[in-house]
PDB file of C-alpha atoms in Angstrom:
ATOM      1  CA  MET A1461     127.579 186.580  60.638  1.00  0.00           C
ATOM      2  CA  ILE A1462     128.654 188.791  57.766  1.00  0.00           C
ATOM      3  CA  LEU A1463     130.074 191.681  59.788  1.00  0.00           C
ATOM      4  CA  ASN A1464     132.007 191.715  63.070  1.00  0.00           C
ATOM      5  CA  ILE A1465     132.084 194.899  65.127  1.00  0.00           C
ATOM      6  CA  THR A1466     134.652 195.148  67.935  1.00  0.00           C
ATOM      7  CA  GLU A1467     133.882 196.567  71.398  1.00  0.00           C
ATOM      8  CA  ALA A1468     135.725 199.801  70.581  1.00  0.00           C
ATOM      9  CA  ALA A1469     133.821 200.293  67.318  1.00  0.00           C
ATOM     10  CA  SER A1470     130.540 199.329  68.977  1.00  0.00           C
ATOM     11  CA  HIS A1471     131.017 202.013  71.624  1.00  0.00           C
ATOM     12  CA  GLN A1472     131.747 204.653  68.984  1.00  0.00           C
ATOM     13  CA  ILE A1473     128.791 203.633  66.787  1.00  0.00           C
ATOM     14  CA  LYS A1474     126.414 203.635  69.781  1.00  0.00           C
ATOM     15  CA  GLU A1475     127.444 207.231  70.462  1.00  0.00           C
ATOM     16  CA  MET A1476     126.640 208.110  66.846  1.00  0.00           C
ATOM     17  CA  LEU A1477     123.265 206.330  67.067  1.00  0.00           C
ATOM     18  CA  LYS A1478     122.338 208.350  70.185  1.00  0.00           C
ATOM     19  CA  GLU A1479     122.508 211.534  68.113  1.00  0.00           C
ATOM     20  CA  GLU A1480     119.797 210.321  65.709  1.00  0.00           C
ATOM     21  CA  ASP A1481     116.118 211.228  66.093  1.00  0.00           C
ATOM     22  CA  SER A1482     114.808 207.804  65.063  1.00  0.00           C
ATOM     23  CA  ASN A1483     114.837 204.601  67.116  1.00  0.00           C
ATOM     24  CA  ASP A1484     114.952 202.580  63.863  1.00  0.00           C
ATOM     25  CA  VAL A1485     118.395 203.801  62.807  1.00  0.00           C
ATOM     26  CA  ARG A1486     120.932 201.109  61.876  1.00  0.00           C
ATOM     27  CA  LEU A1487     124.489 201.055  60.688  1.00  0.00           C
ATOM     28  CA  ARG A1488     124.549 200.544  56.921  1.00  0.00           C
ATOM     29  CA  PHE A1489     127.764 198.973  55.695  1.00  0.00           C
ATOM     30  CA  GLY A1490     128.685 197.980  52.168  1.00  0.00           C
ATOM     31  CA  VAL A1491     130.813 198.703  49.148  1.00  0.00           C
ATOM     32  CA  LYS A1492     130.689 200.961  46.118  1.00  0.00           C
ATOM     33  CA  GLY A1493     132.796 201.212  42.992  1.00  0.00           C
ATOM     34  CA  GLY A1494     135.730 203.591  42.958  1.00  0.00           C
ATOM     35  CA  GLY A1495     139.015 204.332  44.625  1.00  0.00           C
ATOM     36  CA  CYS A1496     142.428 203.328  43.374  1.00  0.00           C
ATOM     37  CA  SER A1497     141.808 199.598  43.738  1.00  0.00           C
ATOM     38  CA  GLY A1498     138.243 199.484  42.395  1.00  0.00           C
ATOM     39  CA  LEU A1499     135.995 199.136  45.442  1.00  0.00           C
ATOM     40  CA  SER A1500     135.500 201.443  48.430  1.00  0.00           C
ATOM     41  CA  TYR A1501     133.717 200.895  51.709  1.00  0.00           C
ATOM     42  CA  ALA A1502     130.494 202.760  52.426  1.00  0.00           C
ATOM     43  CA  MET A1503     129.429 203.245  56.028  1.00  0.00           C
ATOM     44  CA  GLY A1504     126.663 205.414  57.407  1.00  0.00           C
ATOM     45  CA  LEU A1505     123.452 205.491  59.400  1.00  0.00           C
ATOM     46  CA  GLU A1506     120.179 204.407  57.789  1.00  0.00           C
ATOM     47  CA  ASP A1507     116.579 204.212  58.947  1.00  0.00           C
ATOM     48  CA  GLU A1508     115.107 202.686  55.794  1.00  0.00           C
ATOM     49  CA  ILE A1509     115.403 199.017  54.866  1.00  0.00           C
ATOM     50  CA  ASN A1510     114.388 197.408  51.596  1.00  0.00           C
ATOM     51  CA  GLU A1511     113.286 193.881  52.541  1.00  0.00           C
ATOM     52  CA  GLU A1512     114.070 192.588  49.030  1.00  0.00           C
ATOM     53  CA  LEU A1513     117.531 194.122  48.686  1.00  0.00           C
ATOM     54  CA  ASP A1514     118.850 194.266  52.258  1.00  0.00           C
ATOM     55  CA  LEU A1515     119.963 191.833  54.937  1.00  0.00           C
ATOM     56  CA  THR A1516     119.785 192.774  58.606  1.00  0.00           C
ATOM     57  CA  GLU A1517     121.798 191.437  61.504  1.00  0.00           C
ATOM     58  CA  GLU A1518     123.163 192.537  64.846  1.00  0.00           C
ATOM     59  CA  SER A1519     126.821 192.612  65.768  1.00  0.00           C
ATOM     60  CA  ASN A1520     128.018 193.453  69.259  1.00  0.00           C
ATOM     61  CA  GLY A1521     124.745 195.231  70.052  1.00  0.00           C
ATOM     62  CA  ILE A1522     124.726 197.257  66.816  1.00  0.00           C
ATOM     63  CA  PRO A1523     121.835 196.794  64.364  1.00  0.00           C
ATOM     64  CA  VAL A1524     123.325 196.473  60.873  1.00  0.00           C
ATOM     65  CA  VAL A1525     121.850 196.591  57.369  1.00  0.00           C
ATOM     66  CA  ILE A1526     123.796 195.249  54.370  1.00  0.00           C
ATOM     67  CA  ASN A1527     122.824 195.166  50.703  1.00  0.00           C
ATOM     68  CA  ARG A1528     122.505 191.523  49.611  1.00  0.00           C
ATOM     69  CA  GLN A1529     124.846 192.148  46.649  1.00  0.00           C
ATOM     70  CA  ASP A1530     127.609 193.303  49.017  1.00  0.00           C
ATOM     71  CA  ALA A1531     127.319 190.385  51.452  1.00  0.00           C
ATOM     72  CA  ALA A1532     129.772 188.025  49.706  1.00  0.00           C
ATOM     73  CA  ILE A1533     132.339 190.802  49.246  1.00  0.00           C
ATOM     74  CA  ILE A1534     132.349 191.766  52.939  1.00  0.00           C
ATOM     75  CA  GLU A1535     131.701 188.336  54.524  1.00  0.00           C
ATOM     76  CA  GLY A1536     133.859 188.062  57.667  1.00  0.00           C
ATOM     77  CA  THR A1537     134.864 191.743  57.717  1.00  0.00           C
ATOM     78  CA  THR A1538     135.745 193.300  61.072  1.00  0.00           C
ATOM     79  CA  ILE A1539     135.169 196.967  61.881  1.00  0.00           C
ATOM     80  CA  ASP A1540     137.333 198.359  64.686  1.00  0.00           C
ATOM     81  CA  PHE A1541     137.947 201.822  66.102  1.00  0.00           C
ATOM     82  CA  LYS A1542     141.525 202.882  66.791  1.00  0.00           C
ATOM     83  CA  GLN A1543     142.546 205.874  68.858  1.00  0.00           C
ATOM     84  CA  ASN A1544     145.954 207.519  68.439  1.00  0.00           C
ATOM     85  CA  MET A1545     147.621 210.854  69.140  1.00  0.00           C
ATOM     86  CA  MET A1546     146.119 212.360  65.971  1.00  0.00           C
ATOM     87  CA  GLY A1547     142.561 211.346  66.905  1.00  0.00           C
ATOM     88  CA  GLY A1548     140.606 208.246  66.099  1.00  0.00           C
ATOM     89  CA  GLY A1549     138.982 206.464  63.235  1.00  0.00           C
ATOM     90  CA  PHE A1550     137.381 203.267  62.064  1.00  0.00           C
ATOM     91  CA  THR A1551     139.532 200.527  60.565  1.00  0.00           C
ATOM     92  CA  ILE A1552     138.228 197.773  58.327  1.00  0.00           C
ATOM     93  CA  ASP A1553     139.766 194.327  58.027  1.00  0.00           C
ATOM     94  CA  ASN A1554     138.260 192.411  55.110  1.00  0.00           C
ATOM     95  CA  PRO A1555     139.645 188.878  54.672  1.00  0.00           C
ATOM     96  CA  ASN A1556     138.305 188.838  51.092  1.00  0.00           C
ATOM     97  CA  ALA A1557     140.427 191.799  49.965  1.00  0.00           C
ATOM     98  CA  ILE A1558     143.399 190.623  47.909  1.00  0.00           C
ATOM     99  CA  VAL A1559     144.637 194.117  46.984  1.00  0.00           C
ATOM    100  CA  SER A1560     144.304 197.359  48.934  1.00  0.00           C
ATOM    101  CA  CYS A1561     145.469 200.859  48.099  1.00  0.00           C
ATOM    102  CA  GLY A1562     148.164 202.493  50.176  1.00  0.00           C
ATOM    103  CA  CYS A1563     145.733 204.383  52.400  1.00  0.00           C
ATOM    104  CA  GLY A1564     143.538 201.294  52.904  1.00  0.00           C
ATOM    105  CA  SER A1565     140.301 202.919  51.768  1.00  0.00           C
ATOM    106  CA  SER A1566     139.881 200.954  48.542  1.00  0.00           C
ATOM    107  CA  PHE A1567     140.342 197.300  47.659  1.00  0.00           C
ATOM    108  CA  LYS A1568     139.440 194.489  45.295  1.00  0.00           C
ATOM    109  CA  THR A1569     138.603 190.841  45.837  1.00  0.00           C
ATOM    110  CA  ALA A1570     139.440 187.758  43.788  1.00  0.00           C
ATOM    111  CA  THR A1571     135.948 187.834  42.267  1.00  0.00           C
ATOM    112  CA  ASN A1572     135.203 191.573  42.146  1.00  0.00           C
ATOM    113  CA  ALA A1573     137.563 194.232  40.814  1.00  0.00           C
ATOM    114  CA  GLY A1574     135.010 197.045  40.978  1.00  0.00           C
ATOM    115  CA  SER A1575     135.627 200.145  38.898  1.00  0.00           C
ATOM    116  CA  PRO A1576     138.971 201.809  39.708  1.00  0.00           C
ATOM    117  CA  ASP A1577     139.117 205.584  39.584  1.00  0.00           C
ATOM    118  CA  PRO A1578     141.429 206.504  36.678  1.00  0.00           C
ATOM    119  CA  ASN A1579     142.453 209.710  38.522  1.00  0.00           C
ATOM    120  CA  CYS A1580     144.171 207.878  41.400  1.00  0.00           C
TER     121      CYS A1580
END
Protein backbone atom coordinates (compact mmCIF):
# COMPACT_ATOMS: atom_id res chain seq x y z
CA MET A 1 0.00 0.00 0.00
CA ILE A 2 1.41 3.35 -1.03
CA LEU A 3 -0.72 5.57 1.21
CA ASN A 4 -2.01 5.03 4.75
CA ILE A 5 -5.00 7.02 5.94
CA THR A 6 -5.74 7.07 9.68
CA GLU A 7 -9.25 6.72 11.16
CA ALA A 8 -9.38 10.44 11.96
CA ALA A 9 -8.36 11.44 8.42
CA SER A 10 -10.71 8.85 6.92
CA HIS A 11 -13.65 10.33 8.81
CA GLN A 12 -12.79 13.85 7.63
CA ILE A 13 -12.28 12.78 4.00
CA LYS A 14 -15.57 10.83 3.99
CA GLU A 15 -17.34 14.03 5.06
CA MET A 16 -15.71 15.87 2.15
CA LEU A 17 -16.69 13.09 -0.28
CA LYS A 18 -20.35 13.33 0.83
CA GLU A 19 -20.45 16.91 -0.46
CA GLU A 20 -19.57 15.84 -4.02
CA ASP A 21 -22.19 15.20 -6.71
CA SER A 22 -20.42 12.19 -8.22
CA ASN A 23 -20.19 8.68 -6.79
CA ASP A 24 -16.86 8.20 -8.62
CA VAL A 25 -14.98 10.83 -6.63
CA ARG A 26 -11.66 9.74 -5.09
CA LEU A 27 -8.98 11.37 -3.03
CA ARG A 28 -6.09 12.37 -5.29
CA PHE A 29 -2.79 12.58 -3.46
CA GLY A 30 0.63 13.37 -4.87
CA VAL A 31 3.44 15.86 -5.10
CA LYS A 32 4.32 18.90 -7.17
CA GLY A 33 7.44 21.02 -7.46
CA GLY A 34 7.76 24.09 -5.29
CA GLY A 35 7.93 25.23 -1.71
CA CYS A 36 11.06 26.01 0.24
CA SER A 37 12.38 22.45 0.14
CA GLY A 38 11.53 21.63 -3.48
CA LEU A 39 8.45 19.41 -3.35
CA SER A 40 4.96 20.10 -1.99
CA TYR A 41 2.05 17.79 -1.34
CA ALA A 42 -1.05 18.01 -3.50
CA MET A 43 -4.33 16.71 -2.13
CA GLY A 44 -7.81 17.10 -3.55
CA LEU A 45 -10.88 15.31 -4.84
CA GLU A 46 -10.90 13.86 -8.36
CA ASP A 47 -13.46 12.01 -10.46
CA GLU A 48 -11.26 11.38 -13.49
CA ILE A 49 -8.61 8.67 -13.67
CA ASN A 50 -6.06 8.17 -16.42
CA GLU A 51 -5.48 4.40 -16.54
CA GLU A 52 -2.00 4.88 -18.04
CA LEU A 53 -0.76 7.52 -15.61
CA ASP A 54 -2.62 6.75 -12.37
CA LEU A 55 -2.66 4.04 -9.73
CA THR A 56 -5.76 3.41 -7.65
CA GLU A 57 -6.04 1.86 -4.21
CA GLU A 58 -8.21 2.02 -1.13
CA SER A 59 -7.00 3.00 2.31
CA ASN A 60 -9.22 2.82 5.37
CA GLY A 61 -12.35 2.93 3.21
CA ILE A 62 -11.16 5.88 1.11
CA PRO A 63 -10.72 5.41 -2.65
CA VAL A 64 -7.38 6.96 -3.63
CA VAL A 65 -5.78 7.87 -6.96
CA ILE A 66 -2.03 8.51 -7.23
CA ASN A 67 0.05 9.48 -10.25
CA ARG A 68 2.49 6.65 -11.02
CA GLN A 69 5.42 9.11 -11.04
CA ASP A 70 4.62 10.16 -7.46
CA ALA A 71 4.27 6.64 -6.05
CA ALA A 72 7.94 6.11 -5.10
CA ILE A 73 8.17 9.55 -3.49
CA ILE A 74 5.14 9.00 -1.25
CA GLU A 75 5.45 5.23 -0.62
CA GLY A 76 4.53 4.56 3.03
CA THR A 77 3.15 8.05 3.68
CA THR A 78 0.49 8.43 6.38
CA ILE A 79 -2.22 11.08 6.27
CA ASP A 80 -3.75 11.97 9.64
CA PHE A 81 -6.17 14.63 10.84
CA LYS A 82 -5.34 16.52 14.03
CA GLN A 83 -7.76 18.67 15.97
CA ASN A 84 -6.55 21.41 18.32
CA MET A 85 -7.87 24.59 19.91
CA MET A 86 -7.22 26.56 16.71
CA GLY A 87 -9.19 24.11 14.54
CA GLY A 88 -8.06 21.07 12.64
CA GLY A 89 -6.02 20.06 9.68
CA PHE A 90 -4.41 17.20 7.84
CA THR A 91 -0.88 16.14 8.72
CA ILE A 92 1.40 14.17 6.43
CA ASP A 93 4.15 11.85 7.61
CA ASN A 94 6.36 10.77 4.71
CA PRO A 95 9.17 8.38 5.68
CA ASN A 96 10.97 9.23 2.42
CA ALA A 97 11.34 12.93 3.25
CA ILE A 98 14.88 13.71 4.37
CA VAL A 99 14.39 17.49 4.61
CA SER A 100 11.22 19.43 5.41
CA CYS A 101 10.62 23.16 5.65
CA GLY A 102 9.74 24.72 8.98
CA CYS A 103 6.00 24.67 8.37
CA GLY A 104 6.09 21.06 7.09
CA SER A 105 4.38 21.77 3.78
CA SER A 106 7.39 21.15 1.54
CA PHE A 107 10.09 18.50 1.52
CA LYS A 108 12.68 16.66 -0.53
CA THR A 109 13.73 13.03 -0.69
CA ALA A 110 17.14 11.43 -1.16
CA THR A 111 16.36 10.87 -4.85
CA ASN A 112 14.16 13.87 -5.67
CA ALA A 113 14.94 17.47 -4.76
CA GLY A 114 12.08 18.95 -6.79
CA SER A 115 12.26 22.61 -7.73
CA PRO A 116 12.58 24.89 -4.67
CA ASP A 117 10.83 28.24 -4.80
CA PRO A 118 13.55 30.92 -4.83
CA ASN A 119 11.18 33.33 -3.03
CA CYS A 120 11.01 31.27 0.18
